mmCIF file with all atom_site columns, C-alpha atoms in Angstrom:
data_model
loop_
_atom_site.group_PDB
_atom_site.id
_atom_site.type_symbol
_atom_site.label_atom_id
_atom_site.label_alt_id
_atom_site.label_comp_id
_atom_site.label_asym_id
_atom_site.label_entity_id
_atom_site.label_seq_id
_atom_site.pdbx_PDB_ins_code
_atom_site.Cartn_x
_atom_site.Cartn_y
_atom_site.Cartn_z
_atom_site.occupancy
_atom_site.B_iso_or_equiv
_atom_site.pdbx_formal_charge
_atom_site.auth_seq_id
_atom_site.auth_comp_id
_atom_site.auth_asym_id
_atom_site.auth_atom_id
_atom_site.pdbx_PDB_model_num
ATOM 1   C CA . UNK A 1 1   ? 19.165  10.825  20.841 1.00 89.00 ? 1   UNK A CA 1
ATOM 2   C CA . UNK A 1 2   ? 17.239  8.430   22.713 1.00 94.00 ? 2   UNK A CA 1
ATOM 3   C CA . UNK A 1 3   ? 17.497  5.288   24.221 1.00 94.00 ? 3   UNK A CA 1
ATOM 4   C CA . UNK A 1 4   ? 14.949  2.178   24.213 1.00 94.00 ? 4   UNK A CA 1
ATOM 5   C CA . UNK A 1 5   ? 14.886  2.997   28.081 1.00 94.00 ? 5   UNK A CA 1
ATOM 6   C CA . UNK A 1 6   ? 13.314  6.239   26.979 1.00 96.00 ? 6   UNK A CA 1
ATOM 7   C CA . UNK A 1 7   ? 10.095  4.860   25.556 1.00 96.00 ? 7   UNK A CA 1
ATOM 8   C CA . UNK A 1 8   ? 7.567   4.160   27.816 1.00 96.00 ? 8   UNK A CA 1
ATOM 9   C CA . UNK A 1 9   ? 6.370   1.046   26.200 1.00 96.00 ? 9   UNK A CA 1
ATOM 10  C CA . UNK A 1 10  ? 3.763   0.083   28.589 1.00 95.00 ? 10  UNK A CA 1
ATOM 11  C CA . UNK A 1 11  ? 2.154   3.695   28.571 1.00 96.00 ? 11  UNK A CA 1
ATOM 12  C CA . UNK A 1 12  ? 1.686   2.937   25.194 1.00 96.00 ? 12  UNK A CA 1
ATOM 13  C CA . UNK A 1 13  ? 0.472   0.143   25.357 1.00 96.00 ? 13  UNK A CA 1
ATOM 14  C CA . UNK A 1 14  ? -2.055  0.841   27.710 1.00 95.00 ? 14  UNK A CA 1
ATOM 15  C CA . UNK A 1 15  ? -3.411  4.298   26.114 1.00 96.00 ? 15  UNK A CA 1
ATOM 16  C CA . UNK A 1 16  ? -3.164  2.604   22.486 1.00 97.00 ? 16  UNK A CA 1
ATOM 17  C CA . UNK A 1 17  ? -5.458  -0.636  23.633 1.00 97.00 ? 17  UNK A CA 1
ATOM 18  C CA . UNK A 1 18  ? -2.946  -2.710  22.203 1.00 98.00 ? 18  UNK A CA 1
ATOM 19  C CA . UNK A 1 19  ? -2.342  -6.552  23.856 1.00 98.00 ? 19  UNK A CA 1
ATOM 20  C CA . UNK A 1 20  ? 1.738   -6.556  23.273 1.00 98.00 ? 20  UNK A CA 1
ATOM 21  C CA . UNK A 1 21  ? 4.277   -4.202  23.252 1.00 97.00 ? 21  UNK A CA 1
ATOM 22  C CA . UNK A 1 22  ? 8.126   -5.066  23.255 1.00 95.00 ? 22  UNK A CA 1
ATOM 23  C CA . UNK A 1 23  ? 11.646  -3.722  21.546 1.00 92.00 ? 23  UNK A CA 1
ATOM 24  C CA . UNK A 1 24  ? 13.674  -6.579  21.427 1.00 89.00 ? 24  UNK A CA 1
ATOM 25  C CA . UNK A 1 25  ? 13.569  -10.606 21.553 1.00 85.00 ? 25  UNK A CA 1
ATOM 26  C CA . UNK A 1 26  ? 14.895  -13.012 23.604 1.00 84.00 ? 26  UNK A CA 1
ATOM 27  C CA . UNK A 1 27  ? 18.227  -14.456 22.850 1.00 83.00 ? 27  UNK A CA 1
ATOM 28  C CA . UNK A 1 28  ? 18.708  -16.911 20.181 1.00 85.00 ? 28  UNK A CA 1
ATOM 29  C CA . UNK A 1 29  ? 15.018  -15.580 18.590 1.00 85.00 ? 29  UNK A CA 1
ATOM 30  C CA . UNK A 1 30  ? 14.534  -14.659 15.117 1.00 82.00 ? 30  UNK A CA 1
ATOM 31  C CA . UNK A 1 31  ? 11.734  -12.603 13.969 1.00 85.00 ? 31  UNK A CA 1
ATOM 32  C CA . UNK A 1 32  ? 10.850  -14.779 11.697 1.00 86.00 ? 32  UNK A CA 1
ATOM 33  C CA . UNK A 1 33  ? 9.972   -18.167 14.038 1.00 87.00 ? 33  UNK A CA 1
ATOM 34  C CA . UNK A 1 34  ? 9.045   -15.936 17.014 1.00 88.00 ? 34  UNK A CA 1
ATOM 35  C CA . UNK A 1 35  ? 6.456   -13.146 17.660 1.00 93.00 ? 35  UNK A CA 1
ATOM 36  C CA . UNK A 1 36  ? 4.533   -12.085 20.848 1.00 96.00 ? 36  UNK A CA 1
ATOM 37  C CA . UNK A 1 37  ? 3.430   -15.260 22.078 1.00 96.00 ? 37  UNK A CA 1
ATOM 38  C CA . UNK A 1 38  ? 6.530   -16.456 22.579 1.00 94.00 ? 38  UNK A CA 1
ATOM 39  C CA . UNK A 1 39  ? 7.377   -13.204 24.966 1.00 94.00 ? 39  UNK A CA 1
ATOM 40  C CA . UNK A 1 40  ? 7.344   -12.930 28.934 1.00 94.00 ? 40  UNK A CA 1
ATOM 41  C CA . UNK A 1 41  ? 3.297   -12.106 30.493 1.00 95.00 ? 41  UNK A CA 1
ATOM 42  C CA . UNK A 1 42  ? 5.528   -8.830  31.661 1.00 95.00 ? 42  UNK A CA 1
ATOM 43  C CA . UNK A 1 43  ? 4.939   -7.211  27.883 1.00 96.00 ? 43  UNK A CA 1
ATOM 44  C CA . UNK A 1 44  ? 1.395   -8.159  27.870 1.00 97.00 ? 44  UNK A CA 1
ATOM 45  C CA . UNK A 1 45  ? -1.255  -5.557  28.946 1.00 95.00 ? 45  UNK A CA 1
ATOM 46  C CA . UNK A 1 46  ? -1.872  -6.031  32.317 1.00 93.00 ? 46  UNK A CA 1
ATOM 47  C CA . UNK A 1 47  ? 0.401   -8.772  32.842 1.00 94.00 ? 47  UNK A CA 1
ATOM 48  C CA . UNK A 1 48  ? -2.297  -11.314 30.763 1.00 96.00 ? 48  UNK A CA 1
ATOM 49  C CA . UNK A 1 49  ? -1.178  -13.428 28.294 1.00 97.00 ? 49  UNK A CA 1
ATOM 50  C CA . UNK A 1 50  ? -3.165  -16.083 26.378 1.00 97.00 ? 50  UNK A CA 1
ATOM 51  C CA . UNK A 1 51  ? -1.991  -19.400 27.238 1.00 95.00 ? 51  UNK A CA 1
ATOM 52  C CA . UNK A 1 52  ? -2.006  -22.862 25.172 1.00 93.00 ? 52  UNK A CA 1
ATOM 53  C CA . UNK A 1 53  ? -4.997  -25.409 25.883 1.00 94.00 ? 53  UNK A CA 1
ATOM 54  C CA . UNK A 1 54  ? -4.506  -28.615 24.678 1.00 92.00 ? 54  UNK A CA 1
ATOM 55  C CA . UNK A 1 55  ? -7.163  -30.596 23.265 1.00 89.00 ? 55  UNK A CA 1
ATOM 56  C CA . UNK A 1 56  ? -5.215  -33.298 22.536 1.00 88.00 ? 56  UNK A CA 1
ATOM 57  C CA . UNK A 1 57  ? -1.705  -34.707 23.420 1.00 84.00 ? 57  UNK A CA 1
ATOM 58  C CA . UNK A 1 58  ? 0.571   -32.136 24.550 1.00 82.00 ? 58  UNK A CA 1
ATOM 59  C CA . UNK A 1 59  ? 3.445   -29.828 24.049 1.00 80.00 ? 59  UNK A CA 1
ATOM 60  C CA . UNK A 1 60  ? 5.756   -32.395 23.797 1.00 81.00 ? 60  UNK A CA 1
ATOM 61  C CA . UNK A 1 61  ? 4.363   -34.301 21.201 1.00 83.00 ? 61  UNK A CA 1
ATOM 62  C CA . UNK A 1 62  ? 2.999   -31.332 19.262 1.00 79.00 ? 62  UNK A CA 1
ATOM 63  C CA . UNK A 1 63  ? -0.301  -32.235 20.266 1.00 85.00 ? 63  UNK A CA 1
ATOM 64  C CA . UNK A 1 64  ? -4.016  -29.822 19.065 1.00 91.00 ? 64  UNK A CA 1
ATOM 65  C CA . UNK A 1 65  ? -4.255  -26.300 20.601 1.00 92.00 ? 65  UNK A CA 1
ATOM 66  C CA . UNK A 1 66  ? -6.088  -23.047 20.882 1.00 95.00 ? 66  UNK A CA 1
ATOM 67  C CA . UNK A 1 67  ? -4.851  -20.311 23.062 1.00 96.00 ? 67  UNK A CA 1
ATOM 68  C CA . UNK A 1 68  ? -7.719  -19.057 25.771 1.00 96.00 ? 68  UNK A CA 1
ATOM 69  C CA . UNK A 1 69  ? -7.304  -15.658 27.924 1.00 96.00 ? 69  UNK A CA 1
ATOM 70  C CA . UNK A 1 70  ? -8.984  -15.362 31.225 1.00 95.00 ? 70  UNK A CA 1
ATOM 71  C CA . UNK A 1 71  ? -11.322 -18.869 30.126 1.00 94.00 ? 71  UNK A CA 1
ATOM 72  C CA . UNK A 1 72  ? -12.333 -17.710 27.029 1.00 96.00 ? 72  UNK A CA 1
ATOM 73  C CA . UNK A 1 73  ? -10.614 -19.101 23.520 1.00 97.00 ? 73  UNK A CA 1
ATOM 74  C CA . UNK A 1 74  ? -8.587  -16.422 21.870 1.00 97.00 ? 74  UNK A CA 1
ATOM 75  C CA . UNK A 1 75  ? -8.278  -15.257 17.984 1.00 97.00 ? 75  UNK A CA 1
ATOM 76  C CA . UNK A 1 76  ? -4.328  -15.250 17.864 1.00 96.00 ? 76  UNK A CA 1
ATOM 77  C CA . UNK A 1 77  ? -5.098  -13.016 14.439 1.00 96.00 ? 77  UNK A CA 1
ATOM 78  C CA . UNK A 1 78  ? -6.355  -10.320 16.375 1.00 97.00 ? 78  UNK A CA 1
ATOM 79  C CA . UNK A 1 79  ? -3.786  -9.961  19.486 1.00 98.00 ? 79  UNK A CA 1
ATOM 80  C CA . UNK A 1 80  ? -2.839  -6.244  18.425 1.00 98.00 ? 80  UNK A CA 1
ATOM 81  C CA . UNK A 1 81  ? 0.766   -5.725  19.033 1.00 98.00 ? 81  UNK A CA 1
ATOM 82  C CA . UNK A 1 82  ? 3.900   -3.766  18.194 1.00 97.00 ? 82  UNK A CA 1
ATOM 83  C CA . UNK A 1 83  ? 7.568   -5.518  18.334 1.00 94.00 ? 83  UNK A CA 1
ATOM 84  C CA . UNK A 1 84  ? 10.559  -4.197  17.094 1.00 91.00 ? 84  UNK A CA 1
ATOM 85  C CA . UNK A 1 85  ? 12.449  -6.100  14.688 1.00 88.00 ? 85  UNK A CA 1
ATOM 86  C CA . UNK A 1 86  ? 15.459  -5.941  17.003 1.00 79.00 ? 86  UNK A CA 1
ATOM 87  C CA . UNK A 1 87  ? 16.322  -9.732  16.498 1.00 69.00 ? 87  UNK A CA 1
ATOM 88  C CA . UNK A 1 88  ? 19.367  -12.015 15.558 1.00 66.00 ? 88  UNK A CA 1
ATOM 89  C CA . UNK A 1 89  ? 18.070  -12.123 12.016 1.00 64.00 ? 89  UNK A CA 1
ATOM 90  C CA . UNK A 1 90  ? 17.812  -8.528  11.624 1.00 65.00 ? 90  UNK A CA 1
ATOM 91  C CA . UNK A 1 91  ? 19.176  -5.391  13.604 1.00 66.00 ? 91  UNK A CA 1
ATOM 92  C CA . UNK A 1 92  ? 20.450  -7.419  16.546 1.00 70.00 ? 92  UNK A CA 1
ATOM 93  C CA . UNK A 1 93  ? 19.126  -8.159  19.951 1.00 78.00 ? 93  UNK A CA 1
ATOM 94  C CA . UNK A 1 94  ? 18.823  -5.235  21.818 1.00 83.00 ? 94  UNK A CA 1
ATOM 95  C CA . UNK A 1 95  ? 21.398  -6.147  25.019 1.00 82.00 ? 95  UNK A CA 1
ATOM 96  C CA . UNK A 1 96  ? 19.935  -3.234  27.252 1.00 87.00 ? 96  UNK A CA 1
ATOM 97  C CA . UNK A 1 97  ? 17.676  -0.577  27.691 1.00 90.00 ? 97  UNK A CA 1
ATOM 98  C CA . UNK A 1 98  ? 20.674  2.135   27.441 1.00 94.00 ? 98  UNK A CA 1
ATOM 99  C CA . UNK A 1 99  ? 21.231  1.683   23.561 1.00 92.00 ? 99  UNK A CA 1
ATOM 100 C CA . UNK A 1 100 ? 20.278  4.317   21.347 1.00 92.00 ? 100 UNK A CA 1
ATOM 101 C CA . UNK A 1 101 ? 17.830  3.782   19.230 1.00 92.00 ? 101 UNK A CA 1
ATOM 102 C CA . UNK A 1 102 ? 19.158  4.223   15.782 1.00 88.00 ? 102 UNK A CA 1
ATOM 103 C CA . UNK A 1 103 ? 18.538  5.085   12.098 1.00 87.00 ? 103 UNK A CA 1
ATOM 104 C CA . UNK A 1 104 ? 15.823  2.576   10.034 1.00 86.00 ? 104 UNK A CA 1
ATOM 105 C CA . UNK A 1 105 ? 14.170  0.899   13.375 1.00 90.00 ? 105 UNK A CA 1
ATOM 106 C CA . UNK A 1 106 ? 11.921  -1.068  11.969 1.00 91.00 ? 106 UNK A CA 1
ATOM 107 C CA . UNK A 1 107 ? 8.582   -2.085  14.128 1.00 93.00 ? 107 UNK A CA 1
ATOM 108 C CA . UNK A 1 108 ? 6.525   -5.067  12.986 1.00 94.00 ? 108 UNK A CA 1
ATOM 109 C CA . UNK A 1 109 ? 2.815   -4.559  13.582 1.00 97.00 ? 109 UNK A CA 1
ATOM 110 C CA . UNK A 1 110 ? -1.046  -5.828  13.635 1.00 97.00 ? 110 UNK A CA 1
ATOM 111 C CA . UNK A 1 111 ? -3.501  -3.330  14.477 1.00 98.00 ? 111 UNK A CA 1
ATOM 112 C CA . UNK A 1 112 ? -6.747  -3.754  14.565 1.00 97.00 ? 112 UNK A CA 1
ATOM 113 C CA . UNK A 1 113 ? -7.353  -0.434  11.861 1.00 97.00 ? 113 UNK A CA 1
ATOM 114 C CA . UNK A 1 114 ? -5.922  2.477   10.499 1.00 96.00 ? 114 UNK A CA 1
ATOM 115 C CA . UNK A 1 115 ? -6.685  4.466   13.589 1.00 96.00 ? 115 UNK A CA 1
ATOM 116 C CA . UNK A 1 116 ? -5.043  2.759   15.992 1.00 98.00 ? 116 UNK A CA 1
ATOM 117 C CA . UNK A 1 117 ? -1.886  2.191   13.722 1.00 97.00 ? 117 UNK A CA 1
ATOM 118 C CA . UNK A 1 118 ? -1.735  5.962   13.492 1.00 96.00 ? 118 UNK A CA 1
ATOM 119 C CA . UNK A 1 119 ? -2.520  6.377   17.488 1.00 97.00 ? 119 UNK A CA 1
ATOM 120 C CA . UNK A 1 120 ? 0.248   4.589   17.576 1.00 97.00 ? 120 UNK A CA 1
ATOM 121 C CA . UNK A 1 121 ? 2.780   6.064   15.201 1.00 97.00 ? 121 UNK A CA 1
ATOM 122 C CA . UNK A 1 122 ? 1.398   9.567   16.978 1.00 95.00 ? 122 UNK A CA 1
ATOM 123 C CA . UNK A 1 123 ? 2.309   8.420   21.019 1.00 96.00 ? 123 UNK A CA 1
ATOM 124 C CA . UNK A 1 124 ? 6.159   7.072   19.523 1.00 96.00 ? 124 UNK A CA 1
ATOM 125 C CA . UNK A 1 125 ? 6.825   10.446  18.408 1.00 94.00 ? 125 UNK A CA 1
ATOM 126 C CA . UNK A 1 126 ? 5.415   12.216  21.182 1.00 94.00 ? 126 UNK A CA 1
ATOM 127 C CA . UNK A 1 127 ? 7.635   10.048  23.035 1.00 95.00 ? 127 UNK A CA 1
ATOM 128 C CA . UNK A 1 128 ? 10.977  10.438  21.039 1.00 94.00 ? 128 UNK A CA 1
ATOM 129 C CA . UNK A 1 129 ? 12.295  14.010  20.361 1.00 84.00 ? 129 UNK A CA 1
ATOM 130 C CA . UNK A 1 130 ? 12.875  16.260  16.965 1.00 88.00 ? 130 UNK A CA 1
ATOM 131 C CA . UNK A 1 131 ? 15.856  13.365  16.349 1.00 89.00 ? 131 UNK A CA 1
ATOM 132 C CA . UNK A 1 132 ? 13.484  11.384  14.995 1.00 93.00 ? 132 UNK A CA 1
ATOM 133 C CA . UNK A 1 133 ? 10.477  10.963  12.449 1.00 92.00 ? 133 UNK A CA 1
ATOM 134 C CA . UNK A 1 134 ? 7.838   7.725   12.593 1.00 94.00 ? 134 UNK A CA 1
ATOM 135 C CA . UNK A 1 135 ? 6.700   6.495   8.691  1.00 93.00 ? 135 UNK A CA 1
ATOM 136 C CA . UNK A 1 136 ? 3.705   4.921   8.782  1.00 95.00 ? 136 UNK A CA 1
ATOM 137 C CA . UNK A 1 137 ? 3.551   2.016   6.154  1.00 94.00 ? 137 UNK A CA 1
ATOM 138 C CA . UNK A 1 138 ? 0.430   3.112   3.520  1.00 93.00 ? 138 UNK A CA 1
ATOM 139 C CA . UNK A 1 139 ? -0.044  -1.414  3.378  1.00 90.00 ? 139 UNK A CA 1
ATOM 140 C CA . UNK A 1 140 ? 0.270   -3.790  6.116  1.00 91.00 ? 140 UNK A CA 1
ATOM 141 C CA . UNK A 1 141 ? 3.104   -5.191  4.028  1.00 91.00 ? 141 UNK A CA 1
ATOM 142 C CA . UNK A 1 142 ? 5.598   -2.670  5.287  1.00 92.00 ? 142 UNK A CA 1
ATOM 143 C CA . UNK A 1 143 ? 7.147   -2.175  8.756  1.00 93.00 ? 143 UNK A CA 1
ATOM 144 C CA . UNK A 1 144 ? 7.041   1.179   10.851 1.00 94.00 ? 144 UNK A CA 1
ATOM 145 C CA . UNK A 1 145 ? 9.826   2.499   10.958 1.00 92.00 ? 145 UNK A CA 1
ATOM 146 C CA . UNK A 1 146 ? 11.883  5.081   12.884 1.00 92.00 ? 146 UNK A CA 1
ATOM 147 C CA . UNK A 1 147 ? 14.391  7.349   11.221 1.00 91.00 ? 147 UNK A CA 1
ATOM 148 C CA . UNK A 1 148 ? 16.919  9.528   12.764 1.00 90.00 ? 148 UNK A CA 1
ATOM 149 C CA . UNK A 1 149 ? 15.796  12.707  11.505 1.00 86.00 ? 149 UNK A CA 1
ATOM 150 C CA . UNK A 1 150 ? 19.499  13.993  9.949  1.00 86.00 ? 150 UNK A CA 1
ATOM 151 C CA . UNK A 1 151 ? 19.645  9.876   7.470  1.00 82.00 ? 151 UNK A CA 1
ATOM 152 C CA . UNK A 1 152 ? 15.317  10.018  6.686  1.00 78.00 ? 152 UNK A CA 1
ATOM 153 C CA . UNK A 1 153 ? 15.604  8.345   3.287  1.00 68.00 ? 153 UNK A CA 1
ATOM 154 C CA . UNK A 1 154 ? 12.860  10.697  1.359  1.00 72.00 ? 154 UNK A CA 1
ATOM 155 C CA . UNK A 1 155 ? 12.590  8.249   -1.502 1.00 71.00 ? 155 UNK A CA 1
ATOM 156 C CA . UNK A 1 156 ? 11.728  5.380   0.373  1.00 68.00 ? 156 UNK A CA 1
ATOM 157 C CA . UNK A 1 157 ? 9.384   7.709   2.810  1.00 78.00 ? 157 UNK A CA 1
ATOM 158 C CA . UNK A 1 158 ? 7.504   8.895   -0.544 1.00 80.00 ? 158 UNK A CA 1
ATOM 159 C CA . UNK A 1 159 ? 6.657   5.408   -2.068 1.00 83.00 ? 159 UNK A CA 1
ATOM 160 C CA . UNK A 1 160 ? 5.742   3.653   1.133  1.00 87.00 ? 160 UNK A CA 1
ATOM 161 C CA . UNK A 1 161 ? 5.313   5.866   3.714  1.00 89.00 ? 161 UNK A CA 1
ATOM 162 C CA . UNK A 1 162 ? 3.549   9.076   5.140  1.00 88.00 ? 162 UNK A CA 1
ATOM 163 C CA . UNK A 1 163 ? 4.587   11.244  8.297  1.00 87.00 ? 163 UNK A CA 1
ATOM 164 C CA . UNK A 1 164 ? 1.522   12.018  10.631 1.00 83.00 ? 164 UNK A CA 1
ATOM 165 C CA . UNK A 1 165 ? 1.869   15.161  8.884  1.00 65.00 ? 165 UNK A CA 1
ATOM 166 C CA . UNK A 1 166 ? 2.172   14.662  5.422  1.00 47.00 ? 166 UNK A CA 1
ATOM 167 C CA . UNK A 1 167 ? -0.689  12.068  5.066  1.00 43.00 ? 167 UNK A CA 1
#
């Protein structure tokens, strides 16, 4: 079995292109309310992450922004990004890097294609041993999702799903 410590989450971010990669949220964060841009610079790739510009008022009075990235404005629908769902309102923060990862992690996603959700879904296995097996969501309306290879729920894997080597 491995542990969240195991997963080299910057490699992968870095080989995979994406902007974000995390497995857990903060304290008191739900995965519903909060997503990458409300995550430390340290999960961003190369330390960068966009930051609010106001164009009016501020961020106390809920004033008008965009988020910009090295000067130039960013499209927060295309920051590429995988964060597991590890969160109060669903498996449970994730307290330390020396918990196992366990059966039906689910990963929330946006890629910018197919290819790079299945680069992806490739370097996590490579990365975790014959313990576990990645489904990759056929929609964007599913999670990925890690099984422990000995509880894989077929069914579900069959409707939703495909293995990297089943596709």
């Amino acid at each position: 079995m491995k542990t969240y410590g195991d997963l080299d989450l910057k490699k992968l971010r870095e080989f995979c292109e994406l902007d974000f990669a995390h497995y857990t949220y903060r304290k008191g964060q739900c995965s519903c309310c909060y997503g990458p841009l409300d995550m430390s610079k340290r999960y961003w790739r190369n330390g960068k992450k966009p930051i609010p510009v106001y164009t009016s008022g501020n961020e106390k009075d809920g004033g008008t922004f965009h988020y910009e990235l090295d000067g130039k404005k960013v499209d927060t629908n295309k920051i590429t990004y995988i964060l597991f769902k590890n969160a109060c309102n669903g498996r449970g923060r994730i307290k330390n890097k020396e918990q196992y990862i366990t059966n039906h992690t689910c990963i929330e996603y946006h890629f910018k294609d197919t290819q790079q959700k299945e680069q992806v879904c490739r370097e996590l296995m490579a990365q975790l041993d014959n313990d576990y097996v990645v489904a990759v969501p056929k929609d964007d309306n599913y999670c990925i999702i890690i099984y422990t290879a000995d509880e894989l729920n077929y069914q579900e894997l069959k409707k939703n799903y495909y293995t990297l080597n089943s596709k």
